[in-house]
PDB file of C-alpha atoms and ligand atoms in Angstrom:
ATOM      1  CA  UNK A   1     -15.646 -31.544  -3.168  1.00 41.00           C
ATOM      2  CA  UNK A   2     -14.144 -28.896  -1.294  1.00 46.00           C
ATOM      3  CA  UNK A   3     -10.954 -30.759   0.197  1.00 67.00           C
ATOM      4  CA  UNK A   4      -7.927 -27.621  -0.854  1.00 71.00           C
ATOM      5  CA  UNK A   5      -5.414 -27.914   1.804  1.00 78.00           C
ATOM      6  CA  UNK A   6      -4.342 -24.182   2.676  1.00 81.00           C
ATOM      7  CA  UNK A   7      -1.825 -21.957   1.320  1.00 80.00           C
ATOM      8  CA  UNK A   8       1.871 -22.840   2.866  1.00 80.00           C
ATOM      9  CA  UNK A   9       2.119 -18.745   4.334  1.00 74.00           C
ATOM     10  CA  UNK A  10      -1.627 -19.318   5.889  1.00 88.00           C
ATOM     11  CA  UNK A  11      -0.365 -22.248   8.026  1.00 94.00           C
ATOM     12  CA  UNK A  12       2.281 -20.849   9.451  1.00 92.00           C
ATOM     13  CA  UNK A  13       0.175 -17.569  10.293  1.00 93.00           C
ATOM     14  CA  UNK A  14      -2.658 -20.261  11.620  1.00 94.00           C
ATOM     15  CA  UNK A  15      -0.217 -21.957  13.368  1.00 96.00           C
ATOM     16  CA  UNK A  16       1.270 -18.634  15.604  1.00 95.00           C
ATOM     17  CA  UNK A  17      -1.916 -17.930  16.125  1.00 95.00           C
ATOM     18  CA  UNK A  18      -3.215 -21.409  17.361  1.00 96.00           C
ATOM     19  CA  UNK A  19      -0.191 -21.730  19.813  1.00 97.00           C
ATOM     20  CA  UNK A  20      -0.861 -17.970  20.940  1.00 95.00           C
ATOM     21  CA  UNK A  21      -4.192 -16.325  21.212  1.00 95.00           C
ATOM     22  CA  UNK A  22      -6.419 -18.721  20.408  1.00 96.00           C
ATOM     23  CA  UNK A  23      -4.220 -21.471  22.733  1.00 97.00           C
ATOM     24  CA  UNK A  24      -7.059 -21.192  25.447  1.00 97.00           C
ATOM     25  CA  UNK A  25      -9.838 -22.184  23.325  1.00 98.00           C
ATOM     26  CA  UNK A  26      -7.824 -25.423  22.672  1.00 98.00           C
ATOM     27  CA  UNK A  27      -7.906 -25.948  26.887  1.00 97.00           C
ATOM     28  CA  UNK A  28     -11.329 -25.433  27.279  1.00 98.00           C
ATOM     29  CA  UNK A  29     -12.334 -27.777  24.461  1.00 98.00           C
ATOM     30  CA  UNK A  30     -10.420 -30.542  25.874  1.00 98.00           C
ATOM     31  CA  UNK A  31     -11.546 -29.961  30.165  1.00 98.00           C
ATOM     32  CA  UNK A  32     -14.827 -30.835  28.199  1.00 98.00           C
ATOM     33  CA  UNK A  33     -13.868 -33.453  25.772  1.00 98.00           C
ATOM     34  CA  UNK A  34     -12.801 -35.389  28.927  1.00 98.00           C
ATOM     35  CA  UNK A  35     -15.389 -33.921  31.627  1.00 98.00           C
ATOM     36  CA  UNK A  36     -18.187 -35.528  28.606  1.00 97.00           C
ATOM     37  CA  UNK A  37     -16.601 -38.511  27.546  1.00 98.00           C
ATOM     38  CA  UNK A  38     -15.013 -39.658  30.833  1.00 98.00           C
ATOM     39  CA  UNK A  39     -12.120 -41.268  28.101  1.00 98.00           C
ATOM     40  CA  UNK A  40      -8.579 -40.606  29.928  1.00 98.00           C
ATOM     41  CA  UNK A  41      -6.834 -43.460  28.841  1.00 98.00           C
ATOM     42  CA  UNK A  42      -6.647 -45.594  25.094  1.00 98.00           C
ATOM     43  CA  UNK A  43      -5.946 -44.195  21.434  1.00 98.00           C
ATOM     44  CA  UNK A  44      -7.365 -40.951  20.215  1.00 98.00           C
ATOM     45  CA  UNK A  45      -7.977 -39.852  16.357  1.00 99.00           C
ATOM     46  CA  UNK A  46      -8.192 -36.107  15.769  1.00 99.00           C
ATOM     47  CA  UNK A  47      -9.335 -35.586  12.760  1.00 98.00           C
ATOM     48  CA  UNK A  48      -8.417 -32.361  10.423  1.00 98.00           C
ATOM     49  CA  UNK A  49      -6.215 -31.942  13.059  1.00 98.00           C
ATOM     50  CA  UNK A  50      -4.179 -28.881  11.628  1.00 98.00           C
ATOM     51  CA  UNK A  51      -0.744 -28.333  13.465  1.00 98.00           C
ATOM     52  CA  UNK A  52      -2.953 -31.301  16.329  1.00 98.00           C
ATOM     53  CA  UNK A  53      -3.528 -28.317  18.995  1.00 98.00           C
ATOM     54  CA  UNK A  54      -6.773 -29.817  20.821  1.00 98.00           C
ATOM     55  CA  UNK A  55      -5.115 -33.224  20.819  1.00 98.00           C
ATOM     56  CA  UNK A  56      -2.435 -31.769  22.105  1.00 98.00           C
ATOM     57  CA  UNK A  57      -4.330 -29.760  24.721  1.00 98.00           C
ATOM     58  CA  UNK A  58      -6.052 -33.149  25.561  1.00 98.00           C
ATOM     59  CA  UNK A  59      -2.755 -35.025  26.191  1.00 98.00           C
ATOM     60  CA  UNK A  60      -2.172 -32.682  28.917  1.00 98.00           C
ATOM     61  CA  UNK A  61      -4.821 -33.325  31.258  1.00 98.00           C
ATOM     62  CA  UNK A  62      -5.203 -37.776  29.989  1.00 98.00           C
ATOM     63  CA  UNK A  63      -2.675 -40.417  29.706  1.00 98.00           C
ATOM     64  CA  UNK A  64      -4.354 -40.472  25.382  1.00 98.00           C
ATOM     65  CA  UNK A  65      -2.169 -41.666  23.301  1.00 98.00           C
ATOM     66  CA  UNK A  66      -2.840 -39.915  20.161  1.00 98.00           C
ATOM     67  CA  UNK A  67      -3.494 -40.439  15.766  1.00 98.00           C
ATOM     68  CA  UNK A  68      -3.174 -36.899  14.128  1.00 98.00           C
ATOM     69  CA  UNK A  69      -5.198 -36.510  10.695  1.00 98.00           C
ATOM     70  CA  UNK A  70      -5.006 -34.328   8.521  1.00 98.00           C
ATOM     71  CA  UNK A  71      -4.952 -33.872   4.610  1.00 97.00           C
ATOM     72  CA  UNK A  72      -2.295 -30.744   4.278  1.00 97.00           C
ATOM     73  CA  UNK A  73       1.157 -32.288   4.861  1.00 96.00           C
ATOM     74  CA  UNK A  74       2.175 -28.449   5.348  1.00 96.00           C
ATOM     75  CA  UNK A  75      -0.572 -29.179   8.386  1.00 97.00           C
ATOM     76  CA  UNK A  76       0.869 -32.340   9.494  1.00 98.00           C
ATOM     77  CA  UNK A  77       4.677 -30.165   9.994  1.00 97.00           C
ATOM     78  CA  UNK A  78       3.458 -27.952  12.575  1.00 97.00           C
ATOM     79  CA  UNK A  79       1.787 -31.221  13.874  1.00 98.00           C
ATOM     80  CA  UNK A  80       4.914 -32.966  14.371  1.00 98.00           C
ATOM     81  CA  UNK A  81       6.930 -29.509  15.386  1.00 98.00           C
ATOM     82  CA  UNK A  82       4.435 -29.625  17.986  1.00 98.00           C
ATOM     83  CA  UNK A  83       4.151 -32.481  19.241  1.00 98.00           C
ATOM     84  CA  UNK A  84       8.013 -32.858  19.198  1.00 98.00           C
ATOM     85  CA  UNK A  85       7.745 -29.698  21.346  1.00 97.00           C
ATOM     86  CA  UNK A  86       5.359 -30.425  23.806  1.00 95.00           C
ATOM     87  CA  UNK A  87       7.658 -33.470  23.937  1.00 96.00           C
ATOM     88  CA  UNK A  88       5.200 -36.004  23.184  1.00 96.00           C
ATOM     89  CA  UNK A  89       7.136 -38.064  20.658  1.00 96.00           C
ATOM     90  CA  UNK A  90       6.296 -41.386  22.063  1.00 96.00           C
ATOM     91  CA  UNK A  91       2.500 -40.580  22.417  1.00 98.00           C
ATOM     92  CA  UNK A  92       2.170 -39.004  19.140  1.00 98.00           C
ATOM     93  CA  UNK A  93       1.813 -40.441  15.255  1.00 98.00           C
ATOM     94  CA  UNK A  94       0.928 -38.211  12.453  1.00 98.00           C
ATOM     95  CA  UNK A  95      -1.240 -40.014   9.702  1.00 98.00           C
ATOM     96  CA  UNK A  96      -1.718 -37.743   5.803  1.00 98.00           C
ATOM     97  CA  UNK A  97      -5.277 -38.483   4.843  1.00 98.00           C
ATOM     98  CA  UNK A  98      -8.827 -37.965   4.818  1.00 98.00           C
ATOM     99  CA  UNK A  99     -11.945 -37.893   7.467  1.00 98.00           C
ATOM    100  CA  UNK A 100     -13.936 -39.732   4.105  1.00 98.00           C
ATOM    101  CA  UNK A 101     -11.547 -42.334   3.509  1.00 98.00           C
ATOM    102  CA  UNK A 102      -9.609 -43.054   7.240  1.00 98.00           C
ATOM    103  CA  UNK A 103      -6.934 -45.020   7.454  1.00 98.00           C
ATOM    104  CA  UNK A 104      -7.903 -47.118  10.497  1.00 98.00           C
ATOM    105  CA  UNK A 105      -9.054 -50.786  11.349  1.00 98.00           C
ATOM    106  CA  UNK A 106     -12.830 -51.062  12.767  1.00 98.00           C
ATOM    107  CA  UNK A 107     -13.175 -50.496  15.764  1.00 98.00           C
ATOM    108  CA  UNK A 108      -9.674 -49.448  16.412  1.00 98.00           C
ATOM    109  CA  UNK A 109      -9.373 -45.973  18.762  1.00 98.00           C
ATOM    110  CA  UNK A 110     -11.709 -45.233  21.549  1.00 98.00           C
ATOM    111  CA  UNK A 111     -12.312 -41.330  20.987  1.00 99.00           C
ATOM    112  CA  UNK A 112     -12.854 -39.207  18.271  1.00 99.00           C
ATOM    113  CA  UNK A 113     -11.952 -35.872  18.286  1.00 99.00           C
ATOM    114  CA  UNK A 114     -12.232 -32.782  16.097  1.00 98.00           C
ATOM    115  CA  UNK A 115     -12.454 -28.933  15.713  1.00 98.00           C
ATOM    116  CA  UNK A 116     -13.149 -26.727  13.011  1.00 97.00           C
ATOM    117  CA  UNK A 117     -12.745 -29.113  10.480  1.00 98.00           C
ATOM    118  CA  UNK A 118     -16.453 -30.216   9.624  1.00 98.00           C
ATOM    119  CA  UNK A 119     -17.747 -27.164   8.146  1.00 97.00           C
ATOM    120  CA  UNK A 120     -15.214 -27.787   5.613  1.00 97.00           C
ATOM    121  CA  UNK A 121     -16.237 -31.548   4.928  1.00 97.00           C
ATOM    122  CA  UNK A 122     -17.696 -32.929   1.422  1.00 96.00           C
ATOM    123  CA  UNK A 123     -19.362 -36.378   1.976  1.00 98.00           C
ATOM    124  CA  UNK A 124     -20.630 -35.926   5.210  1.00 98.00           C
ATOM    125  CA  UNK A 125     -21.900 -39.340   5.574  1.00 98.00           C
ATOM    126  CA  UNK A 126     -19.376 -41.515   4.668  1.00 98.00           C
ATOM    127  CA  UNK A 127     -17.344 -38.548   7.093  1.00 98.00           C
ATOM    128  CA  UNK A 128     -19.176 -39.956  10.001  1.00 98.00           C
ATOM    129  CA  UNK A 129     -19.817 -43.693   8.733  1.00 98.00           C
ATOM    130  CA  UNK A 130     -15.645 -43.649   9.214  1.00 98.00           C
ATOM    131  CA  UNK A 131     -15.789 -42.403  12.482  1.00 98.00           C
ATOM    132  CA  UNK A 132     -18.348 -44.496  13.673  1.00 98.00           C
ATOM    133  CA  UNK A 133     -16.128 -47.514  12.238  1.00 98.00           C
ATOM    134  CA  UNK A 134     -12.688 -46.499  13.532  1.00 98.00           C
ATOM    135  CA  UNK A 135     -14.475 -46.908  17.012  1.00 98.00           C
ATOM    136  CA  UNK A 136     -14.422 -48.923  19.361  1.00 98.00           C
ATOM    137  CA  UNK A 137     -18.076 -50.350  21.000  1.00 98.00           C
ATOM    138  CA  UNK A 138     -18.376 -47.932  23.791  1.00 98.00           C
ATOM    139  CA  UNK A 139     -15.732 -45.087  22.487  1.00 98.00           C
ATOM    140  CA  UNK A 140     -17.081 -41.847  21.708  1.00 98.00           C
ATOM    141  CA  UNK A 141     -16.512 -38.996  18.582  1.00 98.00           C
ATOM    142  CA  UNK A 142     -16.737 -35.893  20.013  1.00 98.00           C
ATOM    143  CA  UNK A 143     -16.582 -33.655  16.274  1.00 98.00           C
ATOM    144  CA  UNK A 144     -17.790 -29.674  15.956  1.00 98.00           C
ATOM    145  CA  UNK A 145     -16.318 -26.154  16.305  1.00 97.00           C
ATOM    146  CA  UNK A 146     -15.839 -22.862  17.978  1.00 97.00           C
ATOM    147  CA  UNK A 147     -14.335 -20.017  20.175  1.00 97.00           C
ATOM    148  CA  UNK A 148     -14.895 -21.585  23.832  1.00 97.00           C
ATOM    149  CA  UNK A 149     -17.490 -20.661  25.989  1.00 96.00           C
ATOM    150  CA  UNK A 150     -18.140 -16.944  26.459  1.00 96.00           C
ATOM    151  CA  UNK A 151     -15.288 -15.592  28.223  1.00 95.00           C
ATOM    152  CA  UNK A 152     -12.909 -16.871  26.048  1.00 94.00           C
ATOM    153  CA  UNK A 153     -14.758 -16.335  22.740  1.00 95.00           C
ATOM    154  CA  UNK A 154     -14.647 -13.050  24.196  1.00 94.00           C
ATOM    155  CA  UNK A 155     -11.132 -12.344  25.240  1.00 94.00           C
ATOM    156  CA  UNK A 156     -10.512 -13.767  21.452  1.00 94.00           C
ATOM    157  CA  UNK A 157     -12.319 -11.454  19.344  1.00 92.00           C
ATOM    158  CA  UNK A 158     -10.827  -8.728  21.018  1.00 92.00           C
ATOM    159  CA  UNK A 159      -7.083  -9.993  20.276  1.00 94.00           C
ATOM    160  CA  UNK A 160      -7.873 -11.342  17.352  1.00 93.00           C
ATOM    161  CA  UNK A 161      -9.623  -8.160  15.603  1.00 92.00           C
ATOM    162  CA  UNK A 162      -6.260  -6.507  16.781  1.00 92.00           C
ATOM    163  CA  UNK A 163      -4.132  -8.717  15.075  1.00 89.00           C
ATOM    164  CA  UNK A 164      -6.325  -8.532  12.062  1.00 89.00           C
ATOM    165  CA  UNK A 165      -9.478  -6.272  11.145  1.00 91.00           C
ATOM    166  CA  UNK A 166     -11.088  -8.432   8.740  1.00 91.00           C
ATOM    167  CA  UNK A 167     -11.247 -11.437  10.933  1.00 91.00           C
ATOM    168  CA  UNK A 168     -14.680 -10.975  12.299  1.00 89.00           C
ATOM    169  CA  UNK A 169     -16.121 -10.131   8.614  1.00 91.00           C
ATOM    170  CA  UNK A 170     -13.363 -13.134   7.191  1.00 90.00           C
ATOM    171  CA  UNK A 171     -15.524 -15.495   9.912  1.00 90.00           C
ATOM    172  CA  UNK A 172     -19.029 -14.855   8.323  1.00 91.00           C
ATOM    173  CA  UNK A 173     -17.278 -16.267   5.072  1.00 93.00           C
ATOM    174  CA  UNK A 174     -16.786 -19.481   6.399  1.00 92.00           C
ATOM    175  CA  UNK A 175     -18.590 -22.831   5.379  1.00 93.00           C
ATOM    176  CA  UNK A 176     -21.201 -23.528   7.610  1.00 92.00           C
ATOM    177  CA  UNK A 177     -23.427 -26.918   7.336  1.00 94.00           C
ATOM    178  CA  UNK A 178     -26.899 -26.585   9.283  1.00 96.00           C
ATOM    179  CA  UNK A 179     -28.171 -28.734  11.909  1.00 97.00           C
ATOM    180  CA  UNK A 180     -30.770 -31.083   9.015  1.00 97.00           C
ATOM    181  CA  UNK A 181     -27.609 -31.594   6.989  1.00 97.00           C
ATOM    182  CA  UNK A 182     -25.622 -32.858   9.877  1.00 98.00           C
ATOM    183  CA  UNK A 183     -28.703 -34.372  11.808  1.00 98.00           C
ATOM    184  CA  UNK A 184     -29.344 -36.142   7.689  1.00 98.00           C
ATOM    185  CA  UNK A 185     -25.751 -37.267   7.495  1.00 98.00           C
ATOM    186  CA  UNK A 186     -25.188 -38.739  11.122  1.00 98.00           C
ATOM    187  CA  UNK A 187     -28.937 -40.359  10.032  1.00 98.00           C
ATOM    188  CA  UNK A 188     -27.793 -41.393   7.153  1.00 98.00           C
ATOM    189  CA  UNK A 189     -24.258 -43.512   7.929  1.00 98.00           C
ATOM    190  CA  UNK A 190     -26.220 -45.334  10.509  1.00 98.00           C
ATOM    191  CA  UNK A 191     -25.692 -43.257  13.607  1.00 98.00           C
ATOM    192  CA  UNK A 192     -29.455 -42.843  15.430  1.00 93.00           C
ATOM    193  CA  UNK A 193     -27.944 -41.582  18.691  1.00 97.00           C
ATOM    194  CA  UNK A 194     -26.028 -39.238  19.159  1.00 98.00           C
ATOM    195  CA  UNK A 195     -26.435 -35.024  20.312  1.00 98.00           C
ATOM    196  CA  UNK A 196     -26.451 -32.183  18.159  1.00 98.00           C
ATOM    197  CA  UNK A 197     -26.168 -28.862  20.517  1.00 97.00           C
ATOM    198  CA  UNK A 198     -25.414 -25.148  18.824  1.00 96.00           C
ATOM    199  CA  UNK A 199     -24.892 -23.679  22.339  1.00 93.00           C
ATOM    200  CA  UNK A 200     -22.575 -21.349  24.075  1.00 94.00           C
ATOM    201  CA  UNK A 201     -19.918 -23.098  23.235  1.00 96.00           C
ATOM    202  CA  UNK A 202     -19.896 -23.378  19.462  1.00 97.00           C
ATOM    203  CA  UNK A 203     -21.696 -26.085  16.983  1.00 97.00           C
ATOM    204  CA  UNK A 204     -20.919 -30.067  18.865  1.00 98.00           C
ATOM    205  CA  UNK A 205     -21.857 -33.645  18.064  1.00 98.00           C
ATOM    206  CA  UNK A 206     -21.186 -35.681  20.017  1.00 98.00           C
ATOM    207  CA  UNK A 207     -22.248 -39.745  20.154  1.00 98.00           C
ATOM    208  CA  UNK A 208     -21.444 -43.284  21.766  1.00 98.00           C
ATOM    209  CA  UNK A 209     -20.408 -45.907  19.333  1.00 97.00           C
ATOM    210  CA  UNK A 210     -22.405 -48.819  19.834  1.00 90.00           C
TER     211      UNK A 210
HETATM  212  C1  SAM B   1      -9.862 -24.999  10.562  1.00 91.34           C
HETATM  213  S1  SAM B   1      -9.001 -26.156  10.111  1.00 91.34           S
HETATM  214  C2  SAM B   1      -8.527 -26.726  11.881  1.00 91.34           C
HETATM  215  C3  SAM B   1      -7.556 -27.494  12.158  1.00 91.34           C
HETATM  216  C4  SAM B   1      -7.822 -27.796  14.317  1.00 91.34           C
HETATM  217  N1  SAM B   1      -8.888 -28.558  14.166  1.00 91.34           N
HETATM  218  C5  SAM B   1      -7.977 -26.303  14.805  1.00 91.34           C
HETATM  219  O1  SAM B   1      -9.085 -26.481  15.734  1.00 91.34           O
HETATM  220  O2  SAM B   1      -7.727 -25.606  15.226  1.00 91.34           O
HETATM  221  C6  SAM B   1      -9.459 -27.215   9.391  1.00 91.34           C
HETATM  222  C7  SAM B   1      -8.481 -28.264   8.980  1.00 91.34           C
HETATM  223  O3  SAM B   1      -8.982 -30.098   8.836  1.00 91.34           O
HETATM  224  C8  SAM B   1      -8.736 -30.129   7.410  1.00 91.34           C
HETATM  225  N2  SAM B   1      -9.642 -30.936   6.332  1.00 91.34           N
HETATM  226  C9  SAM B   1     -10.721 -29.988   5.736  1.00 91.34           C
HETATM  227  N3  SAM B   1     -11.168 -31.542   4.855  1.00 91.34           N
HETATM  228  C10 SAM B   1     -10.956 -32.076   6.006  1.00 91.34           C
HETATM  229  C11 SAM B   1     -10.629 -33.598   5.255  1.00 91.34           C
HETATM  230  N4  SAM B   1     -11.967 -34.098   4.142  1.00 91.34           N
HETATM  231  N5  SAM B   1      -9.794 -34.677   5.945  1.00 91.34           N
HETATM  232  C12 SAM B   1      -9.018 -34.866   6.753  1.00 91.34           C
HETATM  233  N6  SAM B   1      -8.939 -33.020   6.876  1.00 91.34           N
HETATM  234  C13 SAM B   1      -9.584 -32.051   6.390  1.00 91.34           C
HETATM  235  C14 SAM B   1      -7.864 -28.937   6.523  1.00 91.34           C
HETATM  236  O4  SAM B   1      -6.450 -29.305   6.095  1.00 91.34           O
HETATM  237  C15 SAM B   1      -7.541 -28.097   8.140  1.00 91.34           C
HETATM  238  O5  SAM B   1      -6.038 -28.698   8.557  1.00 91.34           O
END
């Protein structure tokens, strides 16, 4: 099992960078998610949300309500502060928990989103089964990671290398599942119809609850 939370000092640095240099990444994916799923109202679960950056970017362009789920209490403290700073207190709640046992009822959300968290998940098939379980019929899951489109990514790389000369090297050591591992897990979870793309804008798995 690999479910350790980040150190508190790393969380505050992560939060500062996510809200600053990395903000265009979340705006980019929020627009992609809305365009691809067409879900602009109802409820959205952001899994492994960190400080809530992707959901908060999506909140800006939709009428969705949000549940922000993470296993790290420190990350959720950032999410609470960010929700309040964005004026979204009435539309968002945070929830401590793990993707492998999502503390929500069956068929309770319209959209599940997750960025940058899936490489850290163990028991992948359990995680996907849980995501599928909480989706309403017709709901979508959009799970993956990346630094945005090539233009966004190049701009961020330049800024991050100035901020931290070891940034690129550290990114290379991040955990990673291969496509086969994802496909096996999705199929073991009973999800037969999905797309798994490693394209210009990262690795993304998208499926619709039947
Ligand atoms: C690299 S951060 C990504 C945060 C945010 N989604 C983003 O895009 O910046 C990964 C997050 O996933 C969370 N996480 C890792 N494993 C998890 C699990 N099994 N269940 C829930 N959250 C998890 C971590 O605590 C961390 O906040």
